[in-house]
PDB file of C-alpha atoms in Angstrom:
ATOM      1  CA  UNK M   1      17.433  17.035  -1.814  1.00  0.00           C
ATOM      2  CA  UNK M   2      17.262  14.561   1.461  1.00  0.00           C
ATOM      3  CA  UNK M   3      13.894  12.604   1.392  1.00  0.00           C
ATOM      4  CA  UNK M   4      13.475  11.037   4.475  1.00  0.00           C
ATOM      5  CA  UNK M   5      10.715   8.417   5.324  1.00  0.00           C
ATOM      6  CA  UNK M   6       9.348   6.962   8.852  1.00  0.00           C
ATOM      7  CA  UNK M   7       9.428   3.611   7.662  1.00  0.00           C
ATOM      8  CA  UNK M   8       8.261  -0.076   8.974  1.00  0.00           C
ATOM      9  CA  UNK M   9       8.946  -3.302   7.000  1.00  0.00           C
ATOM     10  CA  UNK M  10       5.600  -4.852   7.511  1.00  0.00           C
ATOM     11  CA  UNK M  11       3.726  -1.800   6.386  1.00  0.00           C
ATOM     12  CA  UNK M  12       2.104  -1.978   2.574  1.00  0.00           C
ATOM     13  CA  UNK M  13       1.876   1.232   2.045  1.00  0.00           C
ATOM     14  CA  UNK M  14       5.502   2.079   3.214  1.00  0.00           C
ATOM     15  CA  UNK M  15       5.945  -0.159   0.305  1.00  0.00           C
ATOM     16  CA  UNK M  16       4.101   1.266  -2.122  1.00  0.00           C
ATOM     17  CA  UNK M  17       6.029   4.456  -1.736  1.00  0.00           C
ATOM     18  CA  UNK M  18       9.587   2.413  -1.928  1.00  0.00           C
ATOM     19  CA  UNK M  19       8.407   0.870  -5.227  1.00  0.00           C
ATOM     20  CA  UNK M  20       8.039   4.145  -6.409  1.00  0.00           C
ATOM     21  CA  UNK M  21      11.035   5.543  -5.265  1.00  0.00           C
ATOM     22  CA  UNK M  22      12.972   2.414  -6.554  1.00  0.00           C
ATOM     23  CA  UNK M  23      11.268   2.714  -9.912  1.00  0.00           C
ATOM     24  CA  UNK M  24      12.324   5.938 -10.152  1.00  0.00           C
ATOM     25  CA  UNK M  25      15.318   6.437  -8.911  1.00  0.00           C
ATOM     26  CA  UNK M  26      14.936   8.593  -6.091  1.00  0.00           C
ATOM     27  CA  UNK M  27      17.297   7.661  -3.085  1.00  0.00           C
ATOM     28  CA  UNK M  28      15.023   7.300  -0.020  1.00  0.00           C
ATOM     29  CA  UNK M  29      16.434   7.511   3.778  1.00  0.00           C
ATOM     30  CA  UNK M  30      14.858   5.155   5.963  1.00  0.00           C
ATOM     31  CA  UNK M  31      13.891   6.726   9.368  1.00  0.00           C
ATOM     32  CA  UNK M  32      12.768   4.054  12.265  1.00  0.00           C
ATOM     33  CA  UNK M  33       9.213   4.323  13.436  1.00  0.00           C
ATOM     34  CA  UNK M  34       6.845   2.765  16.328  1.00  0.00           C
ATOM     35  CA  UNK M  35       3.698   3.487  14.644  1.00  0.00           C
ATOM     36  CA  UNK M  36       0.699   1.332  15.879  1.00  0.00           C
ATOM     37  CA  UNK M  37      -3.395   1.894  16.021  1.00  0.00           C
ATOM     38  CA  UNK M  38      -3.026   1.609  19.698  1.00  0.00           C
ATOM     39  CA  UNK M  39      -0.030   3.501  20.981  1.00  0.00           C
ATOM     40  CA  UNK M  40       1.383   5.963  18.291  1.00  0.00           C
ATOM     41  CA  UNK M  41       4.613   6.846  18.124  1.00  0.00           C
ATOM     42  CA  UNK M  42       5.278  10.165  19.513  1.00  0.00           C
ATOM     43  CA  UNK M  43       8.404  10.953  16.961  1.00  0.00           C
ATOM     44  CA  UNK M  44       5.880  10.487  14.160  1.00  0.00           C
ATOM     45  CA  UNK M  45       3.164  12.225  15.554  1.00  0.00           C
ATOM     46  CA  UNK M  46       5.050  15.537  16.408  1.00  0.00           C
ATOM     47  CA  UNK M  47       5.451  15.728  12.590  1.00  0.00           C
ATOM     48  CA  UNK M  48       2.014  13.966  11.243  1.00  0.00           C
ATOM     49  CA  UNK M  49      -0.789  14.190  13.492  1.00  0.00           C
ATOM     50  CA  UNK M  50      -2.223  10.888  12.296  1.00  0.00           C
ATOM     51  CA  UNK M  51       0.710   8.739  13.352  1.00  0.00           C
ATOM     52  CA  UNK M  52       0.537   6.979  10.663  1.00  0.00           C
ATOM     53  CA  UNK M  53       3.333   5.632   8.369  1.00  0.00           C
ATOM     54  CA  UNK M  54       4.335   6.265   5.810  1.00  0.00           C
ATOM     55  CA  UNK M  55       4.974  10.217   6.549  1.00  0.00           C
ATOM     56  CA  UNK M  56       7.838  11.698   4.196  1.00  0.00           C
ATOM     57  CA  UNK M  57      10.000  14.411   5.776  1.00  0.00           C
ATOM     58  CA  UNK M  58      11.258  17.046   3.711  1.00  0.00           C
ATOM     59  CA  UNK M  59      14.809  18.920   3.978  1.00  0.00           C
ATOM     60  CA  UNK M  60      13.004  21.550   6.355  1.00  0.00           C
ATOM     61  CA  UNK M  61      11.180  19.107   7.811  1.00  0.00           C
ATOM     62  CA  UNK M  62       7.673  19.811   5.732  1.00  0.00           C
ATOM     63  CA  UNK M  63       5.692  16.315   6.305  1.00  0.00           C
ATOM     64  CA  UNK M  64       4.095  15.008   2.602  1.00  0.00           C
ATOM     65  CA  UNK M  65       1.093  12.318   3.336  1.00  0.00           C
ATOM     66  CA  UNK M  66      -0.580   9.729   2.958  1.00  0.00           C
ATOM     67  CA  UNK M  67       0.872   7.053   0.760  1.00  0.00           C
ATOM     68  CA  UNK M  68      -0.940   8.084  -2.671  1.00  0.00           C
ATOM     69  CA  UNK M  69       0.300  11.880  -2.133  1.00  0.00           C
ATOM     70  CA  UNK M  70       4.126  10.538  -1.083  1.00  0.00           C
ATOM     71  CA  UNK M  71       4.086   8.446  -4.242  1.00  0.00           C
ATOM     72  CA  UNK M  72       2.848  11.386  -6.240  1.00  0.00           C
ATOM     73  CA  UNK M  73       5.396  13.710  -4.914  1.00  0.00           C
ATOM     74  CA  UNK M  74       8.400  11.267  -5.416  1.00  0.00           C
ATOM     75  CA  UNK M  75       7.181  10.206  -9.178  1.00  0.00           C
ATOM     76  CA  UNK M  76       7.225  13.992  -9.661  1.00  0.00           C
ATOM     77  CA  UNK M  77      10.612  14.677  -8.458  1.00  0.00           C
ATOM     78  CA  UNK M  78      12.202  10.802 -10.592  1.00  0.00           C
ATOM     79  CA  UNK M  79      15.268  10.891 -12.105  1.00  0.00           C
ATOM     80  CA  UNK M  80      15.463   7.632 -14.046  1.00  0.00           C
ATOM     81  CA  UNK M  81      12.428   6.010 -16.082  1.00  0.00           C
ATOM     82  CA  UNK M  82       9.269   7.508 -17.246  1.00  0.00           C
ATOM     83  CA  UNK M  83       6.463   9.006 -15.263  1.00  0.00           C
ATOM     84  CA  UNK M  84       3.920   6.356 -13.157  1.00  0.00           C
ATOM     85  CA  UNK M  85       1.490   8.584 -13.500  1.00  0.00           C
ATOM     86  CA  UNK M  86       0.066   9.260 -16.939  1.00  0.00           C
ATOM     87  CA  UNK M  87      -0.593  12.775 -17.728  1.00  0.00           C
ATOM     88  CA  UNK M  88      -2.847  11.824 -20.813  1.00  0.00           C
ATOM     89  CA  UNK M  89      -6.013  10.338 -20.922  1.00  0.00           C
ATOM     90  CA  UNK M  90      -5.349   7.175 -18.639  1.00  0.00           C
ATOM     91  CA  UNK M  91      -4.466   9.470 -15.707  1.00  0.00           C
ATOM     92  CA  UNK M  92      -8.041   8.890 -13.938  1.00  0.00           C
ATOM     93  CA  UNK M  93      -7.643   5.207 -14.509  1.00  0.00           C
ATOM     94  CA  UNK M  94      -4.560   5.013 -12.865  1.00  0.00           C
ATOM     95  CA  UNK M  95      -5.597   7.057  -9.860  1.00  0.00           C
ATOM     96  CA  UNK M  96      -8.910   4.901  -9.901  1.00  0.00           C
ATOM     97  CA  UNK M  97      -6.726   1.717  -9.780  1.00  0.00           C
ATOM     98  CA  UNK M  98      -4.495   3.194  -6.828  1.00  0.00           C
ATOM     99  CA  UNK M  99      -7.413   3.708  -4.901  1.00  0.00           C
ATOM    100  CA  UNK M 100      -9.320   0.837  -5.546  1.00  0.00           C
ATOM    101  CA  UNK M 101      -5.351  -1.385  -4.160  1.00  0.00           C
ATOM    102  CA  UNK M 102      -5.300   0.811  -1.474  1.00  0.00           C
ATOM    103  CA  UNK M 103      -9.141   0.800  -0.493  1.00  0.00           C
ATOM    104  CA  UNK M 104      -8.122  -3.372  -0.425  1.00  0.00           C
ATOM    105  CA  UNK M 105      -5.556  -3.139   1.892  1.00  0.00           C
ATOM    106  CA  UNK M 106      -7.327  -1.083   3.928  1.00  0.00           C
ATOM    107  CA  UNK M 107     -10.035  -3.468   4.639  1.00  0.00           C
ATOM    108  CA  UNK M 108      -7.467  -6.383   5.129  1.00  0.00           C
ATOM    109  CA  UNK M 109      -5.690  -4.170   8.036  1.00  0.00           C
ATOM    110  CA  UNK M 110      -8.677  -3.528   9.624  1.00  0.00           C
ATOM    111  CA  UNK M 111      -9.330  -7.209   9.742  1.00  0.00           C
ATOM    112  CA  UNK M 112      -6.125  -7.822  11.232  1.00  0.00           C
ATOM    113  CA  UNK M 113      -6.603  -5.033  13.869  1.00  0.00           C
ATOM    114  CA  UNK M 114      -9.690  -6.585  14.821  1.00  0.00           C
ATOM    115  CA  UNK M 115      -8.604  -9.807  14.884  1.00  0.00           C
ATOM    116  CA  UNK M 116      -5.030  -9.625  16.245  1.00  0.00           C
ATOM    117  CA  UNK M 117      -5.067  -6.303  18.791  1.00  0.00           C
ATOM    118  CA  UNK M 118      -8.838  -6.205  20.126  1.00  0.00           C
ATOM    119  CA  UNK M 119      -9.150  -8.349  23.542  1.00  0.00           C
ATOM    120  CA  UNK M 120     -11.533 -11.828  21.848  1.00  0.00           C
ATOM    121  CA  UNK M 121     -14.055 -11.042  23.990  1.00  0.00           C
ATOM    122  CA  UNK M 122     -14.893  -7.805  22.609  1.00  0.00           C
ATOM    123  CA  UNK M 123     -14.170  -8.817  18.647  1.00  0.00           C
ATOM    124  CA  UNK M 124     -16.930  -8.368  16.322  1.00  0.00           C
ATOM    125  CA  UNK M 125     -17.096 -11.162  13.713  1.00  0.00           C
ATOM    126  CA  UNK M 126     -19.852  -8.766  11.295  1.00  0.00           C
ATOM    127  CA  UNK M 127     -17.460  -6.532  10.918  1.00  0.00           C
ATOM    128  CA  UNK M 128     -14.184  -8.589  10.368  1.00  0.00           C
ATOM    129  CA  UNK M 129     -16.284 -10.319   7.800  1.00  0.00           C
ATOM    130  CA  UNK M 130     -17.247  -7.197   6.334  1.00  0.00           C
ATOM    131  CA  UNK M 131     -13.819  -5.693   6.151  1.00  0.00           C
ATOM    132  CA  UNK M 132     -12.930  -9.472   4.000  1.00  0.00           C
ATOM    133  CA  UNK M 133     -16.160  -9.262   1.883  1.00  0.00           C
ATOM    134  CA  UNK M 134     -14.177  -6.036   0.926  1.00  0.00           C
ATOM    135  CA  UNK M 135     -11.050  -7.202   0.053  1.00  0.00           C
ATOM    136  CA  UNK M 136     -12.893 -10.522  -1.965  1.00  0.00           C
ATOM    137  CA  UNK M 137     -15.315  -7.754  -4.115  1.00  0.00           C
ATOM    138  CA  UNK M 138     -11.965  -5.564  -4.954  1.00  0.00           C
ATOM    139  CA  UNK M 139     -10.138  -8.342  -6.278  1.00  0.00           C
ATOM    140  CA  UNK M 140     -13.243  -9.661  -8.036  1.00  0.00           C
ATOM    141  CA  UNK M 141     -12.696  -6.308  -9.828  1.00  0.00           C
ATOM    142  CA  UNK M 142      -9.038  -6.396 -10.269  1.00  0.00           C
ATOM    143  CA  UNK M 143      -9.424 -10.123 -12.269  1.00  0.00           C
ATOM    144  CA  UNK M 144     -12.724  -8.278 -14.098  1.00  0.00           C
ATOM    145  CA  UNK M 145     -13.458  -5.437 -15.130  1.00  0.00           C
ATOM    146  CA  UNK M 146      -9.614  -3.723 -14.036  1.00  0.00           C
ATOM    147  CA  UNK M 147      -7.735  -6.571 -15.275  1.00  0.00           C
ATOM    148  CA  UNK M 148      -6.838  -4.896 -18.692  1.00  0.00           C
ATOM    149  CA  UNK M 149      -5.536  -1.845 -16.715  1.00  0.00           C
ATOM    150  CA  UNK M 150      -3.558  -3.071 -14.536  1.00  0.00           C
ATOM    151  CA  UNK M 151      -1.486  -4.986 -16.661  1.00  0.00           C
ATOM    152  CA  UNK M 152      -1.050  -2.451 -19.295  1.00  0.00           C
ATOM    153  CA  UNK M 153       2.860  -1.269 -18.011  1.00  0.00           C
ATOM    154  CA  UNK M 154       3.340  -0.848 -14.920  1.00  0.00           C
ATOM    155  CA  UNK M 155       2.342   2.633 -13.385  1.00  0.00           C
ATOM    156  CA  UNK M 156       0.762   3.594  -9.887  1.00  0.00           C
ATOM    157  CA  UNK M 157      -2.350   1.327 -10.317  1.00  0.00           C
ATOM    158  CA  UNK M 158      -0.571  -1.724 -10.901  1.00  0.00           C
ATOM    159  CA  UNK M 159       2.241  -1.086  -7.814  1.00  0.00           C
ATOM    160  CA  UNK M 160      -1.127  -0.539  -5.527  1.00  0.00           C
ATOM    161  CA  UNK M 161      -2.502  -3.428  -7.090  1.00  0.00           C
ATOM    162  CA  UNK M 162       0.276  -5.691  -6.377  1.00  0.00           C
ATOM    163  CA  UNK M 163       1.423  -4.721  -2.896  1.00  0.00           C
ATOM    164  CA  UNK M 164      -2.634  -4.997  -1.891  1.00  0.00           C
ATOM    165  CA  UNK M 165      -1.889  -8.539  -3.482  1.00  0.00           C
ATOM    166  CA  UNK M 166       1.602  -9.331  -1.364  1.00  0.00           C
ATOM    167  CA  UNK M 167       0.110  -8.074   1.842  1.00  0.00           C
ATOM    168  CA  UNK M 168      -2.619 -10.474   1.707  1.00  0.00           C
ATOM    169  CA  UNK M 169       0.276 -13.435   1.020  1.00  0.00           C
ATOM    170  CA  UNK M 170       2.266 -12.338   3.951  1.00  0.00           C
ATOM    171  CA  UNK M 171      -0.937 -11.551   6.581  1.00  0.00           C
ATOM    172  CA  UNK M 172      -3.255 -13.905   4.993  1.00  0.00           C
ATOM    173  CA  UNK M 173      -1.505 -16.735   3.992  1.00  0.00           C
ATOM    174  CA  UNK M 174      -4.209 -19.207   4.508  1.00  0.00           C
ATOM    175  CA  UNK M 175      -6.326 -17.042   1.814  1.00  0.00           C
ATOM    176  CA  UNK M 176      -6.279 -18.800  -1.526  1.00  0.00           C
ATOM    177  CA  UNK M 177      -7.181 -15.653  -3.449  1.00  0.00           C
ATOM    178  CA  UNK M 178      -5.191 -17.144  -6.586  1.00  0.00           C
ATOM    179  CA  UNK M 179      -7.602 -20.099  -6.805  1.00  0.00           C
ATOM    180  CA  UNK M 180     -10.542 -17.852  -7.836  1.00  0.00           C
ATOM    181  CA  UNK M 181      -8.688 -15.140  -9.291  1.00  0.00           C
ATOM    182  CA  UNK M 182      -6.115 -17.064 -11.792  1.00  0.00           C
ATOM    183  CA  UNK M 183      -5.116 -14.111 -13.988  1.00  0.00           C
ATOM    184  CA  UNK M 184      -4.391 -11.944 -11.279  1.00  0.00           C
ATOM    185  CA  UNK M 185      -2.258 -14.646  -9.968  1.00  0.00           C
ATOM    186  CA  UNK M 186      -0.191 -15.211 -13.039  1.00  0.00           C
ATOM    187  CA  UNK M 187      -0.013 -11.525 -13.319  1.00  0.00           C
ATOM    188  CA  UNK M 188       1.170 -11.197  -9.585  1.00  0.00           C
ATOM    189  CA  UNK M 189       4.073 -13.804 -10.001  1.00  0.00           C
ATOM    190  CA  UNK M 190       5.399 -12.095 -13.034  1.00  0.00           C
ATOM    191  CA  UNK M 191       5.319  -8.590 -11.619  1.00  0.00           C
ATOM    192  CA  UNK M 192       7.114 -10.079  -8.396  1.00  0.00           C
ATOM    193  CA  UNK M 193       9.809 -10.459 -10.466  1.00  0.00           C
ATOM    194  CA  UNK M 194      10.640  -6.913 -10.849  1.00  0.00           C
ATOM    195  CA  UNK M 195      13.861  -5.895  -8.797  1.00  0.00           C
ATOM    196  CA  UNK M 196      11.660  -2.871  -7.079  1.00  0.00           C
ATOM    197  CA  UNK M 197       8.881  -5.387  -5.789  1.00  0.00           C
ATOM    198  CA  UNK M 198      11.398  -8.115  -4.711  1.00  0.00           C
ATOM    199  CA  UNK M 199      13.387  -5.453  -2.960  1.00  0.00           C
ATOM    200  CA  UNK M 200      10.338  -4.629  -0.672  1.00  0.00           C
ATOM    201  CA  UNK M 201       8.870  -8.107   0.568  1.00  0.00           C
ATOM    202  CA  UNK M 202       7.322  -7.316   3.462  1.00  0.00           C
ATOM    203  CA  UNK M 203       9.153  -8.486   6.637  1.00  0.00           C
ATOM    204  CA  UNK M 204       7.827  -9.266  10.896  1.00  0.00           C
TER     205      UNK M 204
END
């Protein structure tokens, strides 16, 4: 079966999905997209409404999104390794854990929208400070009370986890989210280290 994916270096959640497919073994082809919060790219849109990347094409051209279902779908169809999905008891934690990376990155793009694409006269400093008082209370619980979870193998969780964690390195350099959160950074660096993360640094 051909998966095909509208893809864009820069995107984290394009990346989550290529961890997973790299993890897996699942043979992903890379389709070039224009998405952007301002002016959508109409390719992507006549197959996903939203516009938004990633959006995973089927051989018929059936459209599987967002990034959590994509990742889902491709875990389900792996052909090398074991599942990153637990079907026993830690399944909730692990879906918990993807939502709580992605709910991070989230916040940190709309921080960037606000303060890289909106004119400065009409940018709204509550709300970009809101969006980072986000991102600072997730990773408070990553380091805390997720910590254990996220380190235990590496499944869904930890691969949301960790590209929440690169994005904020490559948009946010100037952050210094390892000096309060030490054990997430020693757990980042080692994790970086795995051929499927270091195959997807995030690129201009």
């Amino acid at each position: 079966m051909t998966i095909r994916l509208f893809f864009s270096p820069a995107s984290p959640f394009v990346r989550k999905v290529m961890v997973v497919a790299h993890e897996r073994g699942v043979e992903i082809e890379k389709l070039p997209s224009a998405a952007w919060p301002v002016k959508r790219d109409p390719e992507i849109v006549r197959h996903n409404s939203t516009g938004k990347v990633p959006c995973l094409l089927l051989e018929d051209d059936t459209p599987v999104f967002d990034s959590r279902v994509i990742c889902a779908y491709i875990d389900s169809r792996g052909m090398v390794g074991d599942t990153l999905y637990p079907q026993d008891a830690r399944r909730f934690t692990v879906l918990t854990l993807e939502a709580l990376g992605d709910a991070i990155l989230e916040a940190a793009l709309l921080h960037r929208y606000e303060n890289v694409l909106r004119p400065e006269e009409k940018r709204w400093d509550d709300w970009s400070r809101g969006q980072m008082e986000k991102v600072d209370s997730g990773l408070d619980d990553l380091e805390g009370r997720w910590f254990d979870n996220i380190s235990d193998g590496f499944h869904a969780g930890s691969i949301a986890a960790a590209c929440a964690l690169g994005y904020l390195d490559f948009r946010f350099a100037a952050k210094d989210w390892r000096g309060t959160h030490p054990k997430l950074a020693e757990w980042f660096a080692e994790v970086s280290a795995r051929p499927s993360l270091a195959a997807s640094v995030p690129t201009a």
